[in-house]
Amino acid sequence: MAIRRIFETPDPILRQISRPVATFDDALKTLAGDMLETMYAAPGIGLAAVQVGEPVRLLVIDLQEPESEAKDAPIVRDPRVFVNPEILSTSDQEIPYTEGCLSVPEQYAEVMRPDRIRAKWQDLDGKVHEEPIDGLLAVCLQHEMDHLNGVLFIDHLSRLKREMVLKKLAKWRKEQAVDA
Ligand code: GNR
Ligand code: NI
């Protein structure tokens, strides 16, 4: 497995529409493994293949939630892989969540999305799954599926808010460059 470089906005690759996965081979499993390793190292809770430069309909998620409510409960890894995901239906109810993105580093903003979705996807062996999904997993899956369609979370903001985020990103990058 290998840690891959994460592409950042405004790299045009992030605007590509990812193509469906047609072959469930070892190369796909290697890419998914690399994506999980890259996501854990970042760290992040999700990653779409296009973010590591591979515009295919593959994404990984691990919410990295503690095992129980107890204080200091251990975080158990729960890696999930979604190939060719589709949203079959969404709730009318939307909820706000403060999102971030490894392709828009260190910037956060509130995005409204449907609260519950019904999703269909394939696993690394090509087996089809269909389930209702809610909570943080629903937020993250919708964020990752946006990446497959060339959409970033900042595209959901008003123009004013988006420009504020991009301005702060430019300032953060300048500071990084000085520190380096
Ligand atoms: O690590 C991530 N955190 C996050 C927080 C709220 C909503 C979505 C996300 S996904 C993000 C990683 C990422 O950029 N995935 O594409
Ligand atoms: Ni993202």
PDB file of C-alpha atoms and ligand atoms in Angstrom, residues 46 51 100-103 143-144 147 152-153, ligand 2:
ATOM      1  CA  GLY A  46     -13.595   9.967   3.525  1.00  0.00           C
ATOM      2  CA  GLN A  51      -8.788  13.273  -5.084  1.00  0.00           C
ATOM      3  CA  GLY A 100     -14.255  20.200   5.481  1.00  0.00           C
ATOM      4  CA  CYS A 101     -12.417  18.684   2.508  1.00  0.00           C
ATOM      5  CA  LEU A 102      -8.875  17.422   2.023  1.00  0.00           C
ATOM      6  CA  SER A 103      -8.939  19.147  -1.384  1.00  0.00           C
ATOM      7  CA  HIS A 143     -19.839  14.750   0.054  1.00  0.00           C
ATOM      8  CA  GLU A 144     -17.801  11.930  -1.557  1.00  0.00           C
ATOM      9  CA  HIS A 147     -16.519  14.492  -5.859  1.00  0.00           C
ATOM     10  CA  LEU A 152     -16.797  20.405  -4.048  1.00  0.00           C
ATOM     11  CA  PHE A 153     -18.564  21.342  -0.789  1.00  0.00           C
TER      12      PHE A 153
HETATM   13 NI    NI B   2     -13.775  16.170   0.011  1.00  0.00          NI
END
